[in-house]
Amino acid sequence: DTGVSQDPRHKITKRGQNVTFRCDPISEHNRLYWYRQTLGQGPEFLTYFQNEAQLEKSRLLSDRFSAERPKGSFSTLEIQRTEQGDSAMYLCASSLVEGVVYTFGSGTRLTVV
Amino acid sequence: AQSVTQLDSHVSVSEGTPVLLRCNYSSSYSPSLFWYVQHPNKGLQLLLKYTSAATLVKGINGFEAEFKKSETSFHLTKPSAHMSDAAEYFCVVSDHTGGYQKVTFGTGTKLQVIP
């Protein structure tokens, strides 16, 4: 296992379109996190899963955002009706034990034009 | 309340000179503290972590940080900067606020290393 994988690395989409990102965590990690990072800012928490259960969602996660982890393995993050303000790097991380080390993926850079 | 403040958005040092990246935190609970590094177009990589063991923590690539509860600080240091250290560094605090694990990233410090 080579770490956390995110796909795609880059996504350019027109405003109003839907996009979906995928994250494959480290296989034995039961926690999976989504973060958003905009230029000049630190990553901001969006949501996290323990196994297949989504345990917390940030206020940043509007109704247009939905995340799933159906089998407790990979996760998807969908953004519906994208807006220019959604342009950011979307980071996925996984961990084995809460409060300890996160392993981050390289992120998906979304550009909404 | 949980928060983390990185006091410098940019730090510039000459190669071979010491590095100091400052971080102050606020937490109502016993926090864990981390430093992550992010190279351009790369993911975040853990440098080191403090989880209530030794207050002086050694990390990868010669970095270390000291947890000072009285000063609510967790500054990152390195004795001698290398060109490859040029990157953005994030201080992170983690605790169990309201029964849930909460993690907050600082806004980052960009380290420039001058040859």
Short mmCIF file of C-alpha atoms in Angstrom, two decimals:
data_model
loop_
_atom_site.label_atom_id
_atom_site.label_comp_id
_atom_site.label_asym_id
_atom_site.label_seq_id
_atom_site.Cartn_x
_atom_site.Cartn_y
_atom_site.Cartn_z
CA ASP A 1 0.00 0.00 0.00
CA THR A 2 1.56 3.25 -1.13
CA GLY A 3 -0.52 5.70 0.87
CA VAL A 4 -3.63 7.74 0.26
CA SER A 5 -4.61 8.10 -3.38
CA GLN A 6 -6.82 10.81 -4.81
CA ASP A 7 -8.30 10.97 -8.25
CA PRO A 8 -8.24 13.07 -10.34
CA ARG A 9 -5.23 15.26 -9.55
CA HIS A 10 -6.71 18.19 -11.42
CA LYS A 11 -10.26 19.00 -12.52
CA ILE A 12 -11.42 21.98 -14.53
CA THR A 13 -15.16 22.38 -14.79
CA LYS A 14 -17.66 24.95 -15.91
CA ARG A 15 -19.77 26.70 -13.33
CA GLY A 16 -22.98 24.80 -12.70
CA GLN A 17 -21.58 21.38 -13.51
CA ASN A 18 -21.33 18.53 -11.03
CA VAL A 19 -17.98 17.01 -10.10
CA THR A 20 -17.00 13.93 -8.11
CA PHE A 21 -13.66 13.17 -6.50
CA ARG A 22 -12.43 9.86 -5.18
CA CYS A 23 -10.17 9.02 -2.27
CA ASP A 24 -8.62 5.63 -1.55
CA PRO A 25 -7.25 5.60 1.99
CA ILE A 26 -4.61 3.35 3.46
CA SER A 27 -6.37 0.01 3.57
CA GLU A 28 -6.28 -0.62 7.32
CA HIS A 29 -7.24 2.93 8.28
CA ASN A 30 -10.78 3.18 9.58
CA ARG A 31 -10.99 6.98 9.63
CA LEU A 32 -11.16 9.10 6.50
CA TYR A 33 -11.23 12.88 6.35
CA TRP A 34 -11.95 15.49 3.69
CA TYR A 35 -10.39 18.95 3.84
CA ARG A 36 -10.48 21.96 1.56
CA GLN A 37 -7.51 24.25 1.07
CA THR A 38 -7.73 27.59 -0.68
CA LEU A 39 -4.77 29.69 -1.75
CA GLY A 40 -2.88 31.12 1.18
CA GLN A 41 -4.91 29.25 3.77
CA GLY A 42 -4.46 26.13 5.82
CA PRO A 43 -6.65 23.11 5.18
CA GLU A 44 -10.21 23.48 6.50
CA PHE A 45 -12.13 20.48 7.79
CA LEU A 46 -15.12 19.37 5.73
CA THR A 47 -16.19 15.97 7.02
CA TYR A 48 -14.97 12.65 8.34
CA PHE A 49 -15.96 9.00 8.38
CA GLN A 50 -15.30 6.19 10.75
CA ASN A 51 -15.69 3.11 8.61
CA GLU A 52 -18.85 3.83 6.57
CA ALA A 53 -20.44 6.19 9.09
CA GLN A 54 -20.18 9.92 8.45
CA LEU A 55 -19.64 11.25 11.98
CA GLU A 56 -19.22 14.96 11.51
CA LYS A 57 -19.79 17.60 8.87
CA SER A 58 -18.49 21.15 8.90
CA ARG A 59 -20.68 24.18 8.31
CA LEU A 60 -18.52 24.63 5.20
CA LEU A 61 -20.22 21.57 3.70
CA SER A 62 -23.25 23.17 2.08
CA ASP A 63 -26.21 21.27 0.64
CA ARG A 64 -24.37 21.11 -2.69
CA PHE A 65 -21.68 18.93 -1.16
CA SER A 66 -22.13 15.27 -0.35
CA ALA A 67 -19.64 12.66 0.73
CA GLU A 68 -19.99 8.91 0.93
CA ARG A 69 -17.94 5.96 2.05
CA PRO A 70 -20.31 3.12 1.23
CA LYS A 71 -18.19 0.12 2.16
CA GLY A 72 -15.88 1.76 4.63
CA SER A 73 -13.05 1.76 2.12
CA PHE A 74 -12.85 4.42 -0.60
CA SER A 75 -14.79 7.67 -0.37
CA THR A 76 -16.30 10.06 -2.87
CA LEU A 77 -16.93 13.77 -2.53
CA GLU A 78 -19.49 15.24 -4.93
CA ILE A 79 -20.10 18.91 -5.54
CA GLN A 80 -23.30 19.76 -7.35
CA ARG A 81 -23.88 22.98 -9.31
CA THR A 82 -20.31 24.11 -8.85
CA GLU A 83 -19.56 27.77 -8.16
CA GLN A 84 -16.36 29.71 -8.68
CA GLY A 85 -15.92 29.84 -4.92
CA ASP A 86 -15.58 26.06 -4.90
CA SER A 87 -12.20 26.37 -6.62
CA ALA A 88 -9.71 24.91 -4.18
CA MET A 89 -7.51 21.94 -3.40
CA TYR A 90 -9.55 19.11 -1.90
CA LEU A 91 -7.47 16.96 0.40
CA CYS A 92 -8.24 13.51 1.73
CA ALA A 93 -6.54 11.99 4.74
CA SER A 94 -6.86 8.75 6.65
CA SER A 95 -5.86 7.55 10.07
CA LEU A 96 -5.88 4.40 12.11
CA VAL A 97 -6.35 5.86 15.55
CA GLU A 98 -8.16 9.07 16.37
CA GLY A 99 -6.02 11.97 17.40
CA VAL A 100 -2.86 10.51 15.93
CA VAL A 101 -1.22 10.85 12.58
CA TYR A 102 -3.11 11.62 9.45
CA THR A 103 -1.73 10.45 6.13
CA PHE A 104 -2.69 12.89 3.42
CA GLY A 105 -3.20 12.31 -0.26
CA SER A 106 -1.78 14.71 -2.83
CA GLY A 107 -5.16 16.34 -3.30
CA THR A 108 -7.49 17.16 -6.15
CA ARG A 109 -7.18 20.70 -7.46
CA LEU A 110 -10.57 21.95 -8.67
CA THR A 111 -10.86 24.98 -10.91
CA VAL A 112 -14.34 26.27 -11.69
CA VAL A 113 -14.46 28.55 -14.72
CA ALA B 1 -12.12 26.87 22.19
CA GLN B 2 -9.55 25.46 19.84
CA SER B 3 -7.35 27.63 17.68
CA VAL B 4 -3.84 27.80 16.31
CA THR B 5 -1.90 30.88 15.31
CA GLN B 6 1.18 30.85 13.14
CA LEU B 7 2.79 34.17 13.85
CA ASP B 8 4.66 34.55 10.58
CA SER B 9 3.16 34.05 7.13
CA HIS B 10 6.64 34.17 5.51
CA VAL B 11 10.08 33.42 6.88
CA SER B 12 13.27 33.86 4.90
CA VAL B 13 16.62 32.39 6.01
CA SER B 14 19.98 31.82 4.42
CA GLU B 15 21.11 28.29 3.72
CA GLY B 16 23.00 26.90 6.70
CA THR B 17 21.40 29.26 9.24
CA PRO B 18 18.84 28.28 11.92
CA VAL B 19 15.12 28.07 11.23
CA LEU B 20 12.41 29.14 13.69
CA LEU B 21 8.74 28.87 12.75
CA ARG B 22 6.43 30.05 15.51
CA CYS B 23 3.13 28.53 16.55
CA ASN B 24 0.78 29.32 19.44
CA TYR B 25 -2.30 27.31 20.21
CA SER B 26 -5.42 27.39 22.31
CA SER B 27 -7.20 24.29 23.55
CA SER B 28 -9.60 23.54 26.37
CA TYR B 29 -8.43 19.96 26.51
CA SER B 30 -5.11 18.15 26.50
CA PRO B 31 -4.14 18.70 22.90
CA SER B 32 -2.00 16.83 20.46
CA LEU B 33 0.13 19.08 18.30
CA PHE B 34 1.64 18.46 14.89
CA TRP B 35 3.74 20.13 12.25
CA TYR B 36 3.13 19.27 8.62
CA VAL B 37 5.11 20.36 5.57
CA GLN B 38 3.69 20.91 2.10
CA HIS B 39 5.94 21.21 -0.92
CA PRO B 40 4.46 22.83 -4.05
CA ASN B 41 1.82 20.65 -5.70
CA LYS B 42 2.39 17.92 -3.14
CA GLY B 43 0.35 16.53 -0.29
CA LEU B 44 0.93 17.29 3.37
CA GLN B 45 3.66 15.31 5.07
CA LEU B 46 3.96 14.88 8.82
CA LEU B 47 7.18 16.36 10.25
CA LEU B 48 6.60 15.59 13.92
CA LYS B 49 3.94 15.20 16.59
CA TYR B 50 3.47 15.84 20.29
CA THR B 51 1.00 13.58 22.10
CA SER B 52 1.65 14.18 25.82
CA ALA B 53 4.93 12.33 26.00
CA ALA B 54 8.30 14.11 25.90
CA THR B 55 7.93 17.86 25.46
CA LEU B 56 10.89 18.08 23.07
CA VAL B 57 9.90 16.27 19.92
CA LYS B 58 12.28 15.29 17.16
CA GLY B 59 10.99 14.87 13.66
CA ILE B 60 12.22 14.07 10.19
CA ASN B 61 14.85 16.01 8.25
CA GLY B 62 16.45 17.45 11.39
CA PHE B 63 13.40 19.38 12.59
CA GLU B 64 12.32 19.50 16.20
CA ALA B 65 9.70 21.30 18.27
CA GLU B 66 9.21 21.97 21.95
CA PHE B 67 5.81 21.90 23.62
CA LYS B 68 5.62 24.69 26.22
CA LYS B 69 2.32 24.53 28.05
CA SER B 70 2.96 27.70 30.07
CA GLU B 71 3.47 29.65 26.86
CA THR B 72 0.93 27.65 24.81
CA SER B 73 3.57 27.39 22.12
CA PHE B 74 4.90 24.68 19.83
CA HIS B 75 7.62 26.37 17.78
CA LEU B 76 9.42 24.45 15.03
CA THR B 77 13.19 24.70 14.77
CA LYS B 78 16.07 23.36 12.73
CA PRO B 79 19.73 24.17 13.38
CA SER B 80 20.76 24.57 9.76
CA ALA B 81 18.46 25.24 6.81
CA HIS B 82 18.82 23.34 3.57
CA MET B 83 17.54 24.44 0.18
CA SER B 84 15.17 21.47 0.17
CA ASP B 85 13.45 22.86 3.29
CA ALA B 86 11.79 25.58 1.22
CA ALA B 87 8.08 24.78 1.54
CA GLU B 88 4.97 25.73 3.49
CA TYR B 89 4.67 24.55 7.07
CA PHE B 90 1.44 24.06 8.99
CA CYS B 91 1.00 23.84 12.74
CA VAL B 92 -1.97 21.69 13.75
CA VAL B 93 -3.83 21.22 17.03
CA SER B 94 -6.07 18.27 17.78
CA ASP B 95 -8.28 17.62 20.81
CA HIS B 96 -11.66 16.20 21.75
CA THR B 97 -13.96 19.18 21.77
CA GLY B 98 -17.56 18.38 22.61
CA GLY B 99 -16.90 14.65 22.46
CA TYR B 100 -15.61 14.73 18.90
CA GLN B 101 -12.06 14.86 17.70
CA LYS B 102 -11.49 18.36 16.36
CA VAL B 103 -8.48 19.33 14.30
CA THR B 104 -7.51 22.86 13.35
CA PHE B 105 -4.76 23.86 10.94
CA GLY B 106 -2.87 27.10 11.15
CA THR B 107 -2.77 29.37 8.12
CA GLY B 108 0.74 28.26 7.27
CA THR B 109 4.24 29.73 7.14
CA LYS B 110 6.11 29.83 3.85
CA LEU B 111 9.80 29.19 4.36
CA GLN B 112 12.17 30.63 1.81
CA VAL B 113 15.80 29.46 1.88
CA ILE B 114 18.29 31.77 0.22
CA PRO B 115 21.43 30.23 -1.27
#
